[in-house]
């Protein structure tokens, strides 16, 4: 028996929500890149806008649907919100720092590729069971797929800076893995939408002092404002709500592997909208990512 693959086939709704979250996250890379270029913002400021706007828009949705009525304020709820916010802040900040120190491709490959590995190792240690061969094969296929999808033969640059960037990328991956593991169990009075709303707000407030210091004022431009609102609404508010909702009925390793759809979606969007060709190597990597997800989902129950 295995502790790090889907031991029981997840409900179709939970799996669909996780996969949708991965695809929506992939659109955030393009939106964030355009916002940084056209708004002249530091990447850390982009992360702050993403969390604050995502949290604010989700709170508005809760208010419109009556989700704020009967809000529970127990110590357990407050701890979960602070935990989710802290991990979201660590994930976003570390990733963007890694991107500055290395490159977008290296930071994305190490961050997203390390998430299922962190989750699998943590789950195996917690449950004291060796990962099944199919789980190991799935994780290796995912990592190899990310390497093929994002690898570039460009110059490595300063080795000390590259090493620091890799450390921050691994910290980002660890933060997201911890978010996956710690938020998959329900807390009374805190559903996925509330977790998204208040977790994003808490994370954004933690990053706000740094963003204000670096500069985060948006130019008065309808296109820039629209990009900021999209970044907060779709790949943040909607995606995290779907992700937290899907965690309730799926194994955490499938949740981590679903996040691999983010770089795959981003690469496909770049190929279609920006005319950036993946090439044979890139398409092989994309195929391996899909294979890793398929193995994780379709593995029969023991």
mmCIF file of C-alpha atoms in Angstrom:
data_model
loop_
_atom_site.group_PDB
_atom_site.id
_atom_site.type_symbol
_atom_site.label_atom_id
_atom_site.label_comp_id
_atom_site.label_asym_id
_atom_site.label_seq_id
_atom_site.Cartn_x
_atom_site.Cartn_y
_atom_site.Cartn_z
ATOM 1 C CA UNK A 1 0.000 0.000 0.000
ATOM 2 C CA UNK A 2 1.095 3.550 -0.620
ATOM 3 C CA UNK A 3 0.814 6.703 1.417
ATOM 4 C CA UNK A 4 1.818 9.186 -1.239
ATOM 5 C CA UNK A 5 -0.420 8.426 -4.172
ATOM 6 C CA UNK A 6 -4.160 8.613 -4.409
ATOM 7 C CA UNK A 7 -5.072 5.573 -2.363
ATOM 8 C CA UNK A 8 -8.726 6.136 -3.048
ATOM 9 C CA UNK A 9 -9.895 7.645 -6.284
ATOM 10 C CA UNK A 10 -10.864 11.270 -5.553
ATOM 11 C CA UNK A 11 -14.308 12.575 -6.266
ATOM 12 C CA UNK A 12 -14.581 13.975 -9.785
ATOM 13 C CA UNK A 13 -15.652 17.384 -8.467
ATOM 14 C CA UNK A 14 -12.603 17.716 -6.192
ATOM 15 C CA UNK A 15 -10.225 16.635 -8.947
ATOM 16 C CA UNK A 16 -11.836 19.039 -11.431
ATOM 17 C CA UNK A 17 -11.508 21.922 -8.961
ATOM 18 C CA UNK A 18 -7.809 21.183 -8.418
ATOM 19 C CA UNK A 19 -7.104 20.952 -12.140
ATOM 20 C CA UNK A 20 -9.041 24.165 -12.793
ATOM 21 C CA UNK A 21 -6.976 25.919 -10.133
ATOM 22 C CA UNK A 22 -3.752 24.846 -11.841
ATOM 23 C CA UNK A 23 -4.926 26.165 -15.219
ATOM 24 C CA UNK A 24 -6.113 29.476 -13.736
ATOM 25 C CA UNK A 25 -2.800 29.948 -11.933
ATOM 26 C CA UNK A 26 -1.075 29.566 -15.293
ATOM 27 C CA UNK A 27 -2.854 32.652 -16.634
ATOM 28 C CA UNK A 28 -1.500 34.640 -13.688
ATOM 29 C CA UNK A 29 2.064 34.450 -14.975
ATOM 30 C CA UNK A 30 1.163 36.219 -18.211
ATOM 31 C CA UNK A 31 -1.022 38.778 -16.397
ATOM 32 C CA UNK A 32 1.648 39.477 -13.784
ATOM 33 C CA UNK A 33 4.350 39.850 -16.424
ATOM 34 C CA UNK A 34 2.254 42.317 -18.403
ATOM 35 C CA UNK A 35 1.365 44.241 -15.251
ATOM 36 C CA UNK A 36 5.011 44.506 -14.220
ATOM 37 C CA UNK A 37 6.065 45.671 -17.686
ATOM 38 C CA UNK A 38 3.259 48.180 -18.299
ATOM 39 C CA UNK A 39 2.863 49.348 -14.703
ATOM 40 C CA UNK A 40 6.583 49.609 -13.927
ATOM 41 C CA UNK A 41 6.197 47.644 -10.682
ATOM 42 C CA UNK A 42 8.659 45.521 -8.709
ATOM 43 C CA UNK A 43 7.781 41.786 -8.712
ATOM 44 C CA UNK A 44 7.250 41.856 -4.947
ATOM 45 C CA UNK A 45 4.709 44.641 -5.420
ATOM 46 C CA UNK A 46 2.943 42.473 -8.007
ATOM 47 C CA UNK A 47 2.707 39.695 -5.409
ATOM 48 C CA UNK A 48 1.247 42.138 -2.882
ATOM 49 C CA UNK A 49 -1.357 43.395 -5.340
ATOM 50 C CA UNK A 50 -2.252 39.823 -6.216
ATOM 51 C CA UNK A 51 -2.935 38.828 -2.613
ATOM 52 C CA UNK A 52 -4.646 42.036 -1.501
ATOM 53 C CA UNK A 53 -6.904 42.331 -4.555
ATOM 54 C CA UNK A 54 -7.666 38.616 -4.517
ATOM 55 C CA UNK A 55 -8.623 38.754 -0.855
ATOM 56 C CA UNK A 56 -10.674 41.937 -1.226
ATOM 57 C CA UNK A 57 -12.615 40.640 -4.231
ATOM 58 C CA UNK A 58 -13.352 37.377 -2.441
ATOM 59 C CA UNK A 59 -14.630 39.292 0.599
ATOM 60 C CA UNK A 60 -16.949 41.239 -1.734
ATOM 61 C CA UNK A 61 -18.234 37.943 -3.143
ATOM 62 C CA UNK A 62 -18.840 36.643 0.383
ATOM 63 C CA UNK A 63 -20.697 39.819 1.303
ATOM 64 C CA UNK A 64 -22.884 39.614 -1.806
ATOM 65 C CA UNK A 65 -23.789 35.969 -1.177
ATOM 66 C CA UNK A 66 -24.297 36.256 2.581
ATOM 67 C CA UNK A 67 -21.095 34.388 3.351
ATOM 68 C CA UNK A 68 -20.047 36.892 6.006
ATOM 69 C CA UNK A 69 -23.085 36.229 8.168
ATOM 70 C CA UNK A 70 -22.446 34.024 11.155
ATOM 71 C CA UNK A 71 -18.693 34.427 10.804
ATOM 72 C CA UNK A 72 -16.941 32.387 13.498
ATOM 73 C CA UNK A 73 -14.086 34.053 15.386
ATOM 74 C CA UNK A 74 -12.632 31.157 17.344
ATOM 75 C CA UNK A 75 -8.900 30.866 18.097
ATOM 76 C CA UNK A 76 -8.719 27.918 15.696
ATOM 77 C CA UNK A 77 -10.155 30.016 12.852
ATOM 78 C CA UNK A 78 -7.747 32.871 13.552
ATOM 79 C CA UNK A 79 -4.799 30.481 13.650
ATOM 80 C CA UNK A 80 -5.805 28.936 10.302
ATOM 81 C CA UNK A 81 -6.142 32.368 8.663
ATOM 82 C CA UNK A 82 -2.773 33.527 9.983
ATOM 83 C CA UNK A 83 -1.164 30.253 8.916
ATOM 84 C CA UNK A 84 -2.631 30.416 5.393
ATOM 85 C CA UNK A 85 -1.688 34.097 5.069
ATOM 86 C CA UNK A 86 1.867 33.526 6.257
ATOM 87 C CA UNK A 87 2.409 30.596 3.902
ATOM 88 C CA UNK A 88 0.916 32.506 0.966
ATOM 89 C CA UNK A 89 3.218 35.441 1.728
ATOM 90 C CA UNK A 90 6.272 33.163 1.963
ATOM 91 C CA UNK A 91 5.336 31.396 -1.258
ATOM 92 C CA UNK A 92 4.735 34.568 -3.279
ATOM 93 C CA UNK A 93 7.671 36.566 -1.877
ATOM 94 C CA UNK A 94 10.206 33.740 -2.139
ATOM 95 C CA UNK A 95 9.173 32.902 -5.689
ATOM 96 C CA UNK A 96 9.549 36.469 -6.942
ATOM 97 C CA UNK A 97 12.892 36.883 -5.161
ATOM 98 C CA UNK A 98 14.064 33.655 -6.804
ATOM 99 C CA UNK A 99 12.881 34.962 -10.155
ATOM 100 C CA UNK A 100 14.955 38.142 -9.741
ATOM 101 C CA UNK A 101 18.079 36.242 -8.647
ATOM 102 C CA UNK A 102 17.873 33.576 -11.364
ATOM 103 C CA UNK A 103 15.252 33.693 -14.112
ATOM 104 C CA UNK A 104 11.559 33.047 -14.560
ATOM 105 C CA UNK A 105 12.157 29.577 -16.005
ATOM 106 C CA UNK A 106 14.607 28.425 -13.323
ATOM 107 C CA UNK A 107 12.527 29.861 -10.465
ATOM 108 C CA UNK A 108 9.324 28.282 -11.801
ATOM 109 C CA UNK A 109 10.939 24.923 -12.470
ATOM 110 C CA UNK A 110 12.470 24.609 -8.995
ATOM 111 C CA UNK A 111 9.488 26.060 -7.112
ATOM 112 C CA UNK A 112 6.646 24.149 -8.750
ATOM 113 C CA UNK A 113 8.726 21.043 -9.366
ATOM 114 C CA UNK A 114 9.728 20.799 -5.706
ATOM 115 C CA UNK A 115 6.152 21.029 -4.352
ATOM 116 C CA UNK A 116 5.029 17.423 -5.026
ATOM 117 C CA UNK A 117 8.402 16.154 -3.804
ATOM 118 C CA UNK A 118 8.041 18.056 -0.510
ATOM 119 C CA UNK A 119 4.470 16.788 -0.112
ATOM 120 C CA UNK A 120 5.367 13.189 -0.947
ATOM 121 C CA UNK A 121 8.351 13.115 1.422
ATOM 122 C CA UNK A 122 6.396 14.796 4.223
ATOM 123 C CA UNK A 123 3.461 12.415 3.816
ATOM 124 C CA UNK A 124 5.753 9.378 3.744
ATOM 125 C CA UNK A 125 7.546 10.513 6.920
ATOM 126 C CA UNK A 126 4.290 11.351 8.704
ATOM 127 C CA UNK A 127 2.602 8.046 7.882
ATOM 128 C CA UNK A 128 5.877 6.081 8.044
ATOM 129 C CA UNK A 129 5.312 4.268 4.797
ATOM 130 C CA UNK A 130 7.521 3.920 1.763
ATOM 131 C CA UNK A 131 6.196 5.601 -1.397
ATOM 132 C CA UNK A 132 4.882 3.163 -3.975
ATOM 133 C CA UNK A 133 6.823 2.705 -7.210
ATOM 134 C CA UNK A 134 4.020 4.339 -9.174
ATOM 135 C CA UNK A 135 4.200 7.414 -6.919
ATOM 136 C CA UNK A 136 7.954 7.679 -7.404
ATOM 137 C CA UNK A 137 7.567 7.283 -11.165
ATOM 138 C CA UNK A 138 4.850 9.950 -11.233
ATOM 139 C CA UNK A 139 7.002 12.437 -9.320
ATOM 140 C CA UNK A 140 10.071 11.757 -11.467
ATOM 141 C CA UNK A 141 8.004 12.208 -14.632
ATOM 142 C CA UNK A 142 6.716 15.520 -13.298
ATOM 143 C CA UNK A 143 10.194 16.781 -12.450
ATOM 144 C CA UNK A 144 11.634 15.675 -15.792
ATOM 145 C CA UNK A 145 8.695 17.286 -17.575
ATOM 146 C CA UNK A 146 9.372 20.601 -15.858
ATOM 147 C CA UNK A 147 13.048 20.420 -16.770
ATOM 148 C CA UNK A 148 12.230 19.796 -20.435
ATOM 149 C CA UNK A 149 9.493 22.435 -20.457
ATOM 150 C CA UNK A 150 11.462 25.286 -18.888
ATOM 151 C CA UNK A 151 15.134 24.456 -19.431
ATOM 152 C CA UNK A 152 17.172 26.978 -21.373
ATOM 153 C CA UNK A 153 20.862 26.669 -22.336
ATOM 154 C CA UNK A 154 21.530 30.317 -21.422
ATOM 155 C CA UNK A 155 24.427 31.425 -19.283
ATOM 156 C CA UNK A 156 24.150 30.572 -15.615
ATOM 157 C CA UNK A 157 25.526 33.927 -14.463
ATOM 158 C CA UNK A 158 27.011 34.506 -11.010
ATOM 159 C CA UNK A 159 27.154 31.188 -9.145
ATOM 160 C CA UNK A 160 26.561 32.683 -5.683
ATOM 161 C CA UNK A 161 23.519 34.554 -6.954
ATOM 162 C CA UNK A 162 22.252 31.430 -8.687
ATOM 163 C CA UNK A 163 22.643 29.408 -5.488
ATOM 164 C CA UNK A 164 20.770 32.052 -3.472
ATOM 165 C CA UNK A 165 17.995 32.032 -6.056
ATOM 166 C CA UNK A 166 17.680 28.261 -5.855
ATOM 167 C CA UNK A 167 17.415 28.458 -2.057
ATOM 168 C CA UNK A 168 14.569 30.968 -2.317
ATOM 169 C CA UNK A 169 12.857 28.855 -4.985
ATOM 170 C CA UNK A 170 13.000 25.812 -2.703
ATOM 171 C CA UNK A 171 11.648 27.963 0.141
ATOM 172 C CA UNK A 172 8.748 28.949 -2.114
ATOM 173 C CA UNK A 173 8.081 25.316 -2.978
ATOM 174 C CA UNK A 174 8.205 24.361 0.677
ATOM 175 C CA UNK A 175 5.766 27.140 1.535
ATOM 176 C CA UNK A 176 3.238 25.960 -1.019
ATOM 177 C CA UNK A 177 3.669 22.334 0.034
ATOM 178 C CA UNK A 178 2.995 23.322 3.643
ATOM 179 C CA UNK A 179 -0.086 25.246 2.515
ATOM 180 C CA UNK A 180 -1.317 22.112 0.749
ATOM 181 C CA UNK A 181 -0.811 19.912 3.788
ATOM 182 C CA UNK A 182 -2.045 22.242 6.537
ATOM 183 C CA UNK A 183 -5.206 23.517 4.854
ATOM 184 C CA UNK A 184 -6.657 20.273 3.511
ATOM 185 C CA UNK A 185 -8.499 19.576 6.782
ATOM 186 C CA UNK A 186 -11.622 21.614 7.474
ATOM 187 C CA UNK A 187 -11.889 24.060 10.361
ATOM 188 C CA UNK A 188 -15.356 24.700 11.790
ATOM 189 C CA UNK A 189 -16.700 27.999 10.496
ATOM 190 C CA UNK A 190 -14.052 28.411 7.789
ATOM 191 C CA UNK A 191 -14.970 27.174 4.316
ATOM 192 C CA UNK A 192 -12.666 27.368 1.239
ATOM 193 C CA UNK A 193 -13.985 30.779 0.149
ATOM 194 C CA UNK A 194 -13.405 32.300 3.571
ATOM 195 C CA UNK A 195 -9.955 30.727 3.747
ATOM 196 C CA UNK A 196 -9.115 32.293 0.377
ATOM 197 C CA UNK A 197 -10.482 35.715 1.308
ATOM 198 C CA UNK A 198 -8.896 36.176 4.700
ATOM 199 C CA UNK A 199 -5.746 34.169 3.940
ATOM 200 C CA UNK A 200 -4.960 36.342 0.904
ATOM 201 C CA UNK A 201 -5.677 39.528 2.865
ATOM 202 C CA UNK A 202 -3.433 38.401 5.711
ATOM 203 C CA UNK A 203 -0.626 37.484 3.298
ATOM 204 C CA UNK A 204 -0.966 40.754 1.403
ATOM 205 C CA UNK A 205 -0.819 42.789 4.617
ATOM 206 C CA UNK A 206 2.355 40.957 5.623
ATOM 207 C CA UNK A 207 3.980 41.929 2.301
ATOM 208 C CA UNK A 208 2.547 45.467 2.192
ATOM 209 C CA UNK A 209 5.368 47.262 4.083
ATOM 210 C CA UNK A 210 7.963 45.862 1.669
ATOM 211 C CA UNK A 211 5.833 46.741 -1.366
ATOM 212 C CA UNK A 212 5.329 50.324 -0.143
ATOM 213 C CA UNK A 213 9.071 50.674 0.326
ATOM 214 C CA UNK A 214 9.748 49.358 -3.190
ATOM 215 C CA UNK A 215 6.924 51.361 -4.773
ATOM 216 C CA UNK A 216 3.506 50.021 -5.700
ATOM 217 C CA UNK A 217 1.486 52.911 -7.115
ATOM 218 C CA UNK A 218 -0.349 52.019 -10.321
ATOM 219 C CA UNK A 219 -0.347 54.497 -13.220
ATOM 220 C CA UNK A 220 -3.723 55.912 -14.239
ATOM 221 C CA UNK A 221 -4.214 53.587 -17.195
ATOM 222 C CA UNK A 222 -7.389 51.528 -17.783
ATOM 223 C CA UNK A 223 -5.391 48.623 -19.232
ATOM 224 C CA UNK A 224 -3.053 48.470 -16.225
ATOM 225 C CA UNK A 225 -5.980 48.646 -13.798
ATOM 226 C CA UNK A 226 -7.788 45.901 -15.727
ATOM 227 C CA UNK A 227 -4.699 43.684 -15.561
ATOM 228 C CA UNK A 228 -4.421 44.219 -11.803
ATOM 229 C CA UNK A 229 -8.099 43.373 -11.284
ATOM 230 C CA UNK A 230 -7.800 40.256 -13.442
ATOM 231 C CA UNK A 231 -4.724 39.134 -11.509
ATOM 232 C CA UNK A 232 -6.593 39.501 -8.246
ATOM 233 C CA UNK A 233 -9.882 37.998 -9.437
ATOM 234 C CA UNK A 234 -9.141 35.022 -11.685
ATOM 235 C CA UNK A 235 -5.726 33.423 -10.968
ATOM 236 C CA UNK A 236 -5.927 34.395 -7.287
ATOM 237 C CA UNK A 237 -9.435 34.622 -5.803
ATOM 238 C CA UNK A 238 -11.108 32.093 -8.096
ATOM 239 C CA UNK A 239 -8.104 29.761 -8.373
ATOM 240 C CA UNK A 240 -7.356 29.560 -4.647
ATOM 241 C CA UNK A 241 -11.047 29.102 -3.820
ATOM 242 C CA UNK A 242 -11.124 26.160 -6.248
ATOM 243 C CA UNK A 243 -7.864 24.779 -4.852
ATOM 244 C CA UNK A 244 -8.895 24.922 -1.192
ATOM 245 C CA UNK A 245 -12.278 23.437 -2.112
ATOM 246 C CA UNK A 246 -10.694 20.586 -4.054
ATOM 247 C CA UNK A 247 -8.331 19.710 -1.207
ATOM 248 C CA UNK A 248 -11.248 18.409 0.875
ATOM 249 C CA UNK A 249 -11.852 15.379 -1.373
ATOM 250 C CA UNK A 250 -8.438 14.595 -2.878
ATOM 251 C CA UNK A 251 -5.078 13.332 -1.695
ATOM 252 C CA UNK A 252 -2.482 16.096 -1.153
ATOM 253 C CA UNK A 253 -0.075 14.635 -3.705
ATOM 254 C CA UNK A 254 -2.709 14.961 -6.435
ATOM 255 C CA UNK A 255 -3.221 18.543 -5.240
ATOM 256 C CA UNK A 256 0.498 19.224 -5.538
ATOM 257 C CA UNK A 257 0.695 17.618 -8.976
ATOM 258 C CA UNK A 258 -2.303 19.677 -10.108
ATOM 259 C CA UNK A 259 -0.186 22.764 -9.458
ATOM 260 C CA UNK A 260 2.115 21.541 -12.242
ATOM 261 C CA UNK A 261 -0.539 22.707 -14.699
ATOM 262 C CA UNK A 262 0.545 26.277 -13.891
ATOM 263 C CA UNK A 263 3.838 26.248 -15.862
ATOM 264 C CA UNK A 264 2.253 24.068 -18.540
ATOM 265 C CA UNK A 265 -0.604 26.563 -19.035
ATOM 266 C CA UNK A 266 1.799 29.497 -18.980
ATOM 267 C CA UNK A 267 3.964 27.876 -21.656
ATOM 268 C CA UNK A 268 0.966 27.133 -23.868
ATOM 269 C CA UNK A 269 -0.355 30.696 -23.515
ATOM 270 C CA UNK A 270 3.064 32.088 -24.398
ATOM 271 C CA UNK A 271 3.188 29.863 -27.478
ATOM 272 C CA UNK A 272 -0.299 30.900 -28.636
ATOM 273 C CA UNK A 273 -0.409 34.588 -27.645
ATOM 274 C CA UNK A 274 3.256 35.600 -27.729
ATOM 275 C CA UNK A 275 4.395 33.256 -30.512
ATOM 276 C CA UNK A 276 6.995 31.609 -28.252
ATOM 277 C CA UNK A 277 7.555 28.131 -29.676
ATOM 278 C CA UNK A 278 8.021 25.242 -27.248
ATOM 279 C CA UNK A 279 9.916 23.040 -29.654
ATOM 280 C CA UNK A 280 10.145 19.263 -29.529
ATOM 281 C CA UNK A 281 11.801 19.265 -26.089
ATOM 282 C CA UNK A 282 9.166 21.553 -24.611
ATOM 283 C CA UNK A 283 6.265 19.516 -25.955
ATOM 284 C CA UNK A 284 7.847 16.338 -24.560
ATOM 285 C CA UNK A 285 7.984 18.052 -21.173
ATOM 286 C CA UNK A 286 4.340 19.071 -21.449
ATOM 287 C CA UNK A 287 3.405 15.487 -22.266
ATOM 288 C CA UNK A 288 5.275 14.193 -19.203
ATOM 289 C CA UNK A 289 3.404 16.635 -16.952
ATOM 290 C CA UNK A 290 0.084 15.387 -18.269
ATOM 291 C CA UNK A 291 1.263 11.784 -17.815
ATOM 292 C CA UNK A 292 2.240 12.465 -14.196
ATOM 293 C CA UNK A 293 -1.214 13.880 -13.458
ATOM 294 C CA UNK A 294 -2.926 10.959 -15.198
ATOM 295 C CA UNK A 295 -0.946 8.372 -13.202
ATOM 296 C CA UNK A 296 -1.769 10.178 -9.950
ATOM 297 C CA UNK A 297 -5.497 10.345 -10.717
ATOM 298 C CA UNK A 298 -6.190 7.000 -12.370
ATOM 299 C CA UNK A 299 -4.176 4.738 -10.085
ATOM 300 C CA UNK A 300 -6.675 2.144 -8.775
ATOM 301 C CA UNK A 301 -7.439 1.676 -5.119
ATOM 302 C CA UNK A 302 -5.352 -0.856 -3.162
#
